[in-house]
mmCIF file with all atom_site columns, C-alpha atoms in Angstrom:
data_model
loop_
_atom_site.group_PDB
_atom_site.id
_atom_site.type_symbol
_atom_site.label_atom_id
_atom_site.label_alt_id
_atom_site.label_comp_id
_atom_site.label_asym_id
_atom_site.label_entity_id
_atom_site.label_seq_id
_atom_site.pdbx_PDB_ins_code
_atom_site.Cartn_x
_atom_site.Cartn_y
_atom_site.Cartn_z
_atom_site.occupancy
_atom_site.B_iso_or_equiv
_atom_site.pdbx_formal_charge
_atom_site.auth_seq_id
_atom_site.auth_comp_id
_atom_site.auth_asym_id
_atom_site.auth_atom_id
_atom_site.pdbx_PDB_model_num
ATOM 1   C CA . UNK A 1 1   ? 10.025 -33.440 -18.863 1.00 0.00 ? 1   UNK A CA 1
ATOM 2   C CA . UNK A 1 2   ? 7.217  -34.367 -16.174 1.00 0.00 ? 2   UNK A CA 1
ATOM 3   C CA . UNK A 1 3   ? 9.941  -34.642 -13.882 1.00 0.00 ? 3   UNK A CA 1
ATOM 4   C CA . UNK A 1 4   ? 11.203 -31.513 -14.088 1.00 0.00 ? 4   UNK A CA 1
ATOM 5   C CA . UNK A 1 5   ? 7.695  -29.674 -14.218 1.00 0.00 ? 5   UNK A CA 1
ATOM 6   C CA . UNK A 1 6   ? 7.079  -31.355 -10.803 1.00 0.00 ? 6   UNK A CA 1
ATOM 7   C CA . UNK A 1 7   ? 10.464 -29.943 -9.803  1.00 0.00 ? 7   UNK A CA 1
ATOM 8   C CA . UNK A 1 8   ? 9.534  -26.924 -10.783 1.00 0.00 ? 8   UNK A CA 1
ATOM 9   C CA . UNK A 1 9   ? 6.399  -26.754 -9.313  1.00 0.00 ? 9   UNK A CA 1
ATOM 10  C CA . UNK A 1 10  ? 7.512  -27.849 -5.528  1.00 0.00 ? 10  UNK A CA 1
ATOM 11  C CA . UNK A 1 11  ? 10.272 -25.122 -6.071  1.00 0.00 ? 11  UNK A CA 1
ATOM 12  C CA . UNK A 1 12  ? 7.877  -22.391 -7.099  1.00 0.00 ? 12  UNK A CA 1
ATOM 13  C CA . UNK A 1 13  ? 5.978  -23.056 -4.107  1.00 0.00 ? 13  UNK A CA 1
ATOM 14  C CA . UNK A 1 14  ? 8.920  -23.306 -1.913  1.00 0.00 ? 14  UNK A CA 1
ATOM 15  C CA . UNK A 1 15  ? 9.527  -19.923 -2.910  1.00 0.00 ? 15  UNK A CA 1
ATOM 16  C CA . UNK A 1 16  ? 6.168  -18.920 -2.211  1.00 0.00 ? 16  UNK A CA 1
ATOM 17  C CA . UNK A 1 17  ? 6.187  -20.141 1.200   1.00 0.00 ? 17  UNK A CA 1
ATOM 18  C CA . UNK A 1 18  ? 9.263  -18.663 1.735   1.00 0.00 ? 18  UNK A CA 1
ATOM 19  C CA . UNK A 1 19  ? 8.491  -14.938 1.022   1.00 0.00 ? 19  UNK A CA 1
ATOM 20  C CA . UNK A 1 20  ? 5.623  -14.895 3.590   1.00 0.00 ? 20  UNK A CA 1
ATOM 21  C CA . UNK A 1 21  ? 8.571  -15.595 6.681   1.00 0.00 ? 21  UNK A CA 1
ATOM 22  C CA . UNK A 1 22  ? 10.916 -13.141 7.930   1.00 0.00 ? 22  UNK A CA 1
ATOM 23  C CA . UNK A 1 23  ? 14.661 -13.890 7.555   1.00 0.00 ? 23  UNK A CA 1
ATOM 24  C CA . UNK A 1 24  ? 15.653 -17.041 9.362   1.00 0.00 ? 24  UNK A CA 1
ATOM 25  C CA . UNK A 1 25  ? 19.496 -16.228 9.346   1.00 0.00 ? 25  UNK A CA 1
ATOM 26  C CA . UNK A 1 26  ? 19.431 -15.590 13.040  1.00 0.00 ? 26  UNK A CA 1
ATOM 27  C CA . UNK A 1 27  ? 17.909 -17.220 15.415  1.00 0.00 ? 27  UNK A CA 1
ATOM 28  C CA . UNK A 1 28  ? 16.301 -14.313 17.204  1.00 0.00 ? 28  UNK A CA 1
ATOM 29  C CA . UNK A 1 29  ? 14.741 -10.753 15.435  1.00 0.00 ? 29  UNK A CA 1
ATOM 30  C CA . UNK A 1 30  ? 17.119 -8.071  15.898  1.00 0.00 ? 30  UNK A CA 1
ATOM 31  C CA . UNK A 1 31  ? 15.133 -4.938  17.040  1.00 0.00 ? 31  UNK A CA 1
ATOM 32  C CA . UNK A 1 32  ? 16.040 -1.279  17.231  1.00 0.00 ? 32  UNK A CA 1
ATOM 33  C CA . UNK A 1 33  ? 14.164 0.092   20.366  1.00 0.00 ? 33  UNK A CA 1
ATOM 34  C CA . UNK A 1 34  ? 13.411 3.281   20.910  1.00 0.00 ? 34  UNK A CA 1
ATOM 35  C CA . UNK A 1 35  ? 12.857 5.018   24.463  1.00 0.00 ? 35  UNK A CA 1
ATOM 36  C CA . UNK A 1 36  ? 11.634 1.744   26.146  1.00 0.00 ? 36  UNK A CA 1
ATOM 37  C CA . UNK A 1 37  ? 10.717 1.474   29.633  1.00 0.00 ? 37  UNK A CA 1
ATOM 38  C CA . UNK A 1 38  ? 13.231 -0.119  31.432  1.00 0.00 ? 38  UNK A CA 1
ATOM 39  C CA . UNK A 1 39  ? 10.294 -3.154  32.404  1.00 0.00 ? 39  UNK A CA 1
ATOM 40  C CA . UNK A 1 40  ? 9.586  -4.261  28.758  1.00 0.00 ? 40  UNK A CA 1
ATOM 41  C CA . UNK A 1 41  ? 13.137 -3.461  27.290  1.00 0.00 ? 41  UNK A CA 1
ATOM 42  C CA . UNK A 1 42  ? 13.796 -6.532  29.932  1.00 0.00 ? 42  UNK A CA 1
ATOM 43  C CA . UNK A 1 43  ? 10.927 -8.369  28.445  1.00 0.00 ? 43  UNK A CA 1
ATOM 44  C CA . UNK A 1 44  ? 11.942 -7.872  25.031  1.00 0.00 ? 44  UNK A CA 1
ATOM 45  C CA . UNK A 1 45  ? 15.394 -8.683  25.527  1.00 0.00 ? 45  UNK A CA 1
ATOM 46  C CA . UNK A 1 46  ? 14.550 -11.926 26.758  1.00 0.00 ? 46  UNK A CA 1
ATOM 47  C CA . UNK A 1 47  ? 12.794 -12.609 23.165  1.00 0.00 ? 47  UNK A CA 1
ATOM 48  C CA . UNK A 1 48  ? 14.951 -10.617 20.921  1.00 0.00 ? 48  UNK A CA 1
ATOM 49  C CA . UNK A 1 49  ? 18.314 -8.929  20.436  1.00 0.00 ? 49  UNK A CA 1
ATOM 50  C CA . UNK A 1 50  ? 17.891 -5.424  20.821  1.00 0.00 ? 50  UNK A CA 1
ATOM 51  C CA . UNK A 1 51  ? 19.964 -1.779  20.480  1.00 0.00 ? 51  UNK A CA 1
ATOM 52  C CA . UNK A 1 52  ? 18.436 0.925   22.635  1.00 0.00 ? 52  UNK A CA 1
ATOM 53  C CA . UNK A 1 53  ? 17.898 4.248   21.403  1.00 0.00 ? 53  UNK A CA 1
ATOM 54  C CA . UNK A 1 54  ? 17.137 7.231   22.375  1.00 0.00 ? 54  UNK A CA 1
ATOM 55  C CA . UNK A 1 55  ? 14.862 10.378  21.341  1.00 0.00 ? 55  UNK A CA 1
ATOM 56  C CA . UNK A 1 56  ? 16.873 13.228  23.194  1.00 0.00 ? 56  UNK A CA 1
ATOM 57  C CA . UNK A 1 57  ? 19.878 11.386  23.052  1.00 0.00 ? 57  UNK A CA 1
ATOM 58  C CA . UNK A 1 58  ? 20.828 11.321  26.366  1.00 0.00 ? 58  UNK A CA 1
ATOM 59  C CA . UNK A 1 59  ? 19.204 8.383   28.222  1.00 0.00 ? 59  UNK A CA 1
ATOM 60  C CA . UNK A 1 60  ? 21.690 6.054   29.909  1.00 0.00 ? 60  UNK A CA 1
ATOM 61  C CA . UNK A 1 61  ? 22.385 3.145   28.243  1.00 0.00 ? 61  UNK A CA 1
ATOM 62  C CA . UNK A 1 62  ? 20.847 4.219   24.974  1.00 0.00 ? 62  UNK A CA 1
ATOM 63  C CA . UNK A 1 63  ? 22.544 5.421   21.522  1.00 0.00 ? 63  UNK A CA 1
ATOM 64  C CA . UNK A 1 64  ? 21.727 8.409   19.891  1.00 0.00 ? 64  UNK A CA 1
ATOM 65  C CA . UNK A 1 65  ? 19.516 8.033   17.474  1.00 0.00 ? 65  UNK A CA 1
ATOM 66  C CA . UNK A 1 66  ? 20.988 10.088  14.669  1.00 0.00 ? 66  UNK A CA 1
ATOM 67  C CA . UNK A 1 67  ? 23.024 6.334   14.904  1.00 0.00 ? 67  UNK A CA 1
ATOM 68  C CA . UNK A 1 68  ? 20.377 4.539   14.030  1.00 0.00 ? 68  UNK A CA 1
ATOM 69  C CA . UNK A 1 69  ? 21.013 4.260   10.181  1.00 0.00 ? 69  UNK A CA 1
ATOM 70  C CA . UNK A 1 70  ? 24.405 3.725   10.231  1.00 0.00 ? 70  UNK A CA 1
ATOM 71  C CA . UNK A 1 71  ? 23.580 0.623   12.988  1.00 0.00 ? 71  UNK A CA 1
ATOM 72  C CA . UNK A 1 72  ? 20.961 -0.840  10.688  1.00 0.00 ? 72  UNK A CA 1
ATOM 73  C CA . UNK A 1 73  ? 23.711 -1.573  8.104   1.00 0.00 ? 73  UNK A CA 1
ATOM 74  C CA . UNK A 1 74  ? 26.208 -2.663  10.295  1.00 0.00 ? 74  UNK A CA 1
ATOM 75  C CA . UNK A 1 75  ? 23.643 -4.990  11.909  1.00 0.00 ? 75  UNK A CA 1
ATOM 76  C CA . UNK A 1 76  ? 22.581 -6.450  8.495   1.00 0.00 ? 76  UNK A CA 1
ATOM 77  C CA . UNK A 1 77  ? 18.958 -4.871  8.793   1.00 0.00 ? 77  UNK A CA 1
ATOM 78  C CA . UNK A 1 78  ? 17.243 -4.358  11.676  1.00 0.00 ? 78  UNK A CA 1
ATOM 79  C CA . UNK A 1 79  ? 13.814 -6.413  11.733  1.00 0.00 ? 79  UNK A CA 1
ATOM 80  C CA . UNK A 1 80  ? 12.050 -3.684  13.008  1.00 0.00 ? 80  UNK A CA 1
ATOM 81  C CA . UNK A 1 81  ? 12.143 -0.335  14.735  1.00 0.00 ? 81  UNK A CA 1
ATOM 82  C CA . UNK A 1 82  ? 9.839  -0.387  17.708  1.00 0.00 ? 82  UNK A CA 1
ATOM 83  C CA . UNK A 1 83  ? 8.986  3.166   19.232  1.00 0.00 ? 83  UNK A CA 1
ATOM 84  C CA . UNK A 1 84  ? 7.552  3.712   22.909  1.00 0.00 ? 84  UNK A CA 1
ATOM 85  C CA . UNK A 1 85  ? 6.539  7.606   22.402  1.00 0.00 ? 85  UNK A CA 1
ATOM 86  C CA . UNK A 1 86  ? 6.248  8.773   26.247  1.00 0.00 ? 86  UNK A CA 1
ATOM 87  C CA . UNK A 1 87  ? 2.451  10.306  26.959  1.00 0.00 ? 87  UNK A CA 1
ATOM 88  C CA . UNK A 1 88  ? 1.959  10.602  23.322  1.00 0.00 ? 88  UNK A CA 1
ATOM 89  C CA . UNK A 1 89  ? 4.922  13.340  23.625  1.00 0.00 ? 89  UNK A CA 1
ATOM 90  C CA . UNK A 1 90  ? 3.751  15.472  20.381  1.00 0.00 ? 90  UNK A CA 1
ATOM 91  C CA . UNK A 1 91  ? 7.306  15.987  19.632  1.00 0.00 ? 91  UNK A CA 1
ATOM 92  C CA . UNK A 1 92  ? 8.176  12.590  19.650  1.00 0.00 ? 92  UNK A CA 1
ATOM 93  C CA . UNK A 1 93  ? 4.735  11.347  17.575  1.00 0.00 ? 93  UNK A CA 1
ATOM 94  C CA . UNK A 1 94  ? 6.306  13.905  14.705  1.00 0.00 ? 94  UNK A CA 1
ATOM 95  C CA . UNK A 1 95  ? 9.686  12.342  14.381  1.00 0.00 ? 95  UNK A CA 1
ATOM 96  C CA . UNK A 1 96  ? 8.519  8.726   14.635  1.00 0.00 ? 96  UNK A CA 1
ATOM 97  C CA . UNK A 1 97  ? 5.530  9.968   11.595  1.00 0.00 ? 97  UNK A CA 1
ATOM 98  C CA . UNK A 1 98  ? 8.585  11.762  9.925   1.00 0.00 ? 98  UNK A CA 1
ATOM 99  C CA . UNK A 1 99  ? 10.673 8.263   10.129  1.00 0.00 ? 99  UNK A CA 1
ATOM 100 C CA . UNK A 1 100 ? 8.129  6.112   9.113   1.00 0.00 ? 100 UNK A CA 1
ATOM 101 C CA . UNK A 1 101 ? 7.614  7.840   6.094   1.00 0.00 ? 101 UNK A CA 1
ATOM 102 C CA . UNK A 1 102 ? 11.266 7.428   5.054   1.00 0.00 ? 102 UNK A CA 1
ATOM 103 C CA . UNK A 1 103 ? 12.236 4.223   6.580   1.00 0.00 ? 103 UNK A CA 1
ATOM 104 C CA . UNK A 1 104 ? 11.910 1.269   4.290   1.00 0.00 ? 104 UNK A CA 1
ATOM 105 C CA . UNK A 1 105 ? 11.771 -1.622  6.780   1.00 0.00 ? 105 UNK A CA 1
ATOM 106 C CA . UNK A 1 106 ? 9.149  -2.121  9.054   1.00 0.00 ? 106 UNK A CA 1
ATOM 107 C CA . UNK A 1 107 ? 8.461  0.373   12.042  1.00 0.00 ? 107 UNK A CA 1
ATOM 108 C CA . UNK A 1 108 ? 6.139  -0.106  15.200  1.00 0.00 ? 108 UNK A CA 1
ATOM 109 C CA . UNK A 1 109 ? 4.832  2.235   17.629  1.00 0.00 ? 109 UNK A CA 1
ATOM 110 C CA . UNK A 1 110 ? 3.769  0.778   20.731  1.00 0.00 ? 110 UNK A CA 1
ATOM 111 C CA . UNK A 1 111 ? 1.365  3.644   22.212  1.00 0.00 ? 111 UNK A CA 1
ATOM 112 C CA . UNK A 1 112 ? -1.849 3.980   24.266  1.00 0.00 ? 112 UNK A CA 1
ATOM 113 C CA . UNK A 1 113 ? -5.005 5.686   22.474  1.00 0.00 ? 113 UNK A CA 1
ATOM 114 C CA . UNK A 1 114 ? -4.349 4.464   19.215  1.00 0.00 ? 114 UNK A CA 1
ATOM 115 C CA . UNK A 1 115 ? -7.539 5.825   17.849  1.00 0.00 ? 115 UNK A CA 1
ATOM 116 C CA . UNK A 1 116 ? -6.200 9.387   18.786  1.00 0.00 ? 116 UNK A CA 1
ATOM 117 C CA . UNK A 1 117 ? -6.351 12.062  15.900  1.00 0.00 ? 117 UNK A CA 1
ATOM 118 C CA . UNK A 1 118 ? -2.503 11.851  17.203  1.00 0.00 ? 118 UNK A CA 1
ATOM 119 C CA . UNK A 1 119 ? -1.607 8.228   17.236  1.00 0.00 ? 119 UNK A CA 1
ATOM 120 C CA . UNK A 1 120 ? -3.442 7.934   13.773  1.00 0.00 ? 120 UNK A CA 1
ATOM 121 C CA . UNK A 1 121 ? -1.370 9.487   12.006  1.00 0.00 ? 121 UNK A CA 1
ATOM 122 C CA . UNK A 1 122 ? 1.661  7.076   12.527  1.00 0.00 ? 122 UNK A CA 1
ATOM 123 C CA . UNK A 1 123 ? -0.804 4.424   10.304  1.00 0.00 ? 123 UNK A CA 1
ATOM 124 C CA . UNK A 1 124 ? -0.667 6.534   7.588   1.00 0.00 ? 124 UNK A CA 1
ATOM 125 C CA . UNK A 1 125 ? 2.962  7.187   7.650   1.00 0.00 ? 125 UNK A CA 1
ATOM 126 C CA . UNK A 1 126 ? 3.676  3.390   7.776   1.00 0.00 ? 126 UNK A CA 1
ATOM 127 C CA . UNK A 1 127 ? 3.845  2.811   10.974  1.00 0.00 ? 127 UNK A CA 1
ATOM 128 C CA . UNK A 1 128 ? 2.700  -0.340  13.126  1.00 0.00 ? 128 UNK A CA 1
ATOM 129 C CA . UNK A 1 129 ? 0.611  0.710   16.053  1.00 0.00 ? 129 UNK A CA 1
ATOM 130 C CA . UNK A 1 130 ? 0.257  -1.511  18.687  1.00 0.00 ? 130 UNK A CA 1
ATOM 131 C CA . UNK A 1 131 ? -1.663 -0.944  21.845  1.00 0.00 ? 131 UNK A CA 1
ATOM 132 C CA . UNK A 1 132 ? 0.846  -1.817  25.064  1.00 0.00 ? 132 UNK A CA 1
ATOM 133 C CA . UNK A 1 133 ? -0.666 -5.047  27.025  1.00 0.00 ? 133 UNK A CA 1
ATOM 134 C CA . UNK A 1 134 ? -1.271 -5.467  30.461  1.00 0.00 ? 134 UNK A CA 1
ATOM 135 C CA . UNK A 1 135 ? 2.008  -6.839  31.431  1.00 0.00 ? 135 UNK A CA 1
ATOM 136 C CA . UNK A 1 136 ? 5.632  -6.319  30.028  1.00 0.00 ? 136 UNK A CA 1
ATOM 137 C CA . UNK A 1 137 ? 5.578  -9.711  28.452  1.00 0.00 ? 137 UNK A CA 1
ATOM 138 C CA . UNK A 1 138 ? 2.272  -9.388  27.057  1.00 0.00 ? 138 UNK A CA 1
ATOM 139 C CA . UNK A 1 139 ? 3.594  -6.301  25.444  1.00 0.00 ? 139 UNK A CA 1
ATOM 140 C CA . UNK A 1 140 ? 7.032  -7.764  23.874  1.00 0.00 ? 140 UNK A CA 1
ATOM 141 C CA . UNK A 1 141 ? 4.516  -10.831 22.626  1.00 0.00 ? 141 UNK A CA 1
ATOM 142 C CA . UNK A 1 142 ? 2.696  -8.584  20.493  1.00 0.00 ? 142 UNK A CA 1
ATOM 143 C CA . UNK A 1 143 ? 5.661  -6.994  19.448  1.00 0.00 ? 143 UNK A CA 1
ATOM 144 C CA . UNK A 1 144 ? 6.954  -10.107 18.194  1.00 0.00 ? 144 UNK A CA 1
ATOM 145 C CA . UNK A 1 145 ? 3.297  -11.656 16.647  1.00 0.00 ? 145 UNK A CA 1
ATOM 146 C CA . UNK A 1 146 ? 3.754  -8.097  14.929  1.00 0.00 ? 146 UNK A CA 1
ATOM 147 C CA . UNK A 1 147 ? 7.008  -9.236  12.639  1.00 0.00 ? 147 UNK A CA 1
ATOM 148 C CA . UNK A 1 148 ? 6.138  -12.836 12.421  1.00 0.00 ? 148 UNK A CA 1
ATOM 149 C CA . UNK A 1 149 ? 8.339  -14.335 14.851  1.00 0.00 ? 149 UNK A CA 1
ATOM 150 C CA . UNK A 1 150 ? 7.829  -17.626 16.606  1.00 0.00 ? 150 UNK A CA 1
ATOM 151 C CA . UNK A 1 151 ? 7.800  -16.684 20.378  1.00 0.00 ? 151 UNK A CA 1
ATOM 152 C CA . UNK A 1 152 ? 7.326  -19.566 23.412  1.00 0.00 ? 152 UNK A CA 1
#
């Protein structure tokens, strides 16, 4: 019986351990990205997998983002959505607040002023802001200290 209560116990906390670390299936987060800059989409792909989207639709390169749902199952689950709203585009803060308050995994705006009136509201609707950094890399760094990925 004491054997099995010590089994028991190193398992629980196994467990434990375990539900404080994203998924470790692959080797590198899988990120939806949405509108990059061409300069940190580079960065970030050199840290993570990524599918580019795009807010009109129309960008070269990028999917449409009505996709993006359909993608995330096909993918197995996307480990996060990460937004880069141009100018604090009103239009585009709206559907990235509309999104966040729907979308069950995690979501991450990467956006300057985030003390705006504007930018706020993203927070409440569930969404990660992060300010951008001074570099490209800098920026996809935070991105990934943001889901809990191991970077070098």
């Amino acid at each position: 019986q004491d054997v099995a209560d010590r089994a028991a116990a190193v398992f629980e906390e196994m467990l434990r351990l375990a539900s404080k670390l994203p998924p470790r299936w692959r080797k590198r987060p899988q990120l939806a990205v949405v509108a990059p800059p061409a300069s940190i989409l580079g960065a970030l792909g050199e840290l993570a997998s990524c599918d580019t989207f795009s807010f009109a639709g129309s960008e070269k390169g990028a999917l449409a983002w009505r996709t993006l749902p359909a993608l995330d199952r096909w993918r197995g689950g996307y480990d996060a959505v990460v937004f880069f709203p141009s100018g604090n585009s009103d239009r585009q803060l709206k559907q990235i607040e509309r999104f966040g308050a729907t979308w069950r995994g995690l979501s991450i705006a990467v956006a300057k002023g985030t003390s705006s009136p504007k930018v706020s509201k993203l927070s409440r609707a569930g969404v990660k802001v992060l300010q951008p950094a001074a570099s490209p890399a800098a920026t996809a760094k935070l991105v990934l200290e943001a889901l809990g990925f191991p970077h070098k």
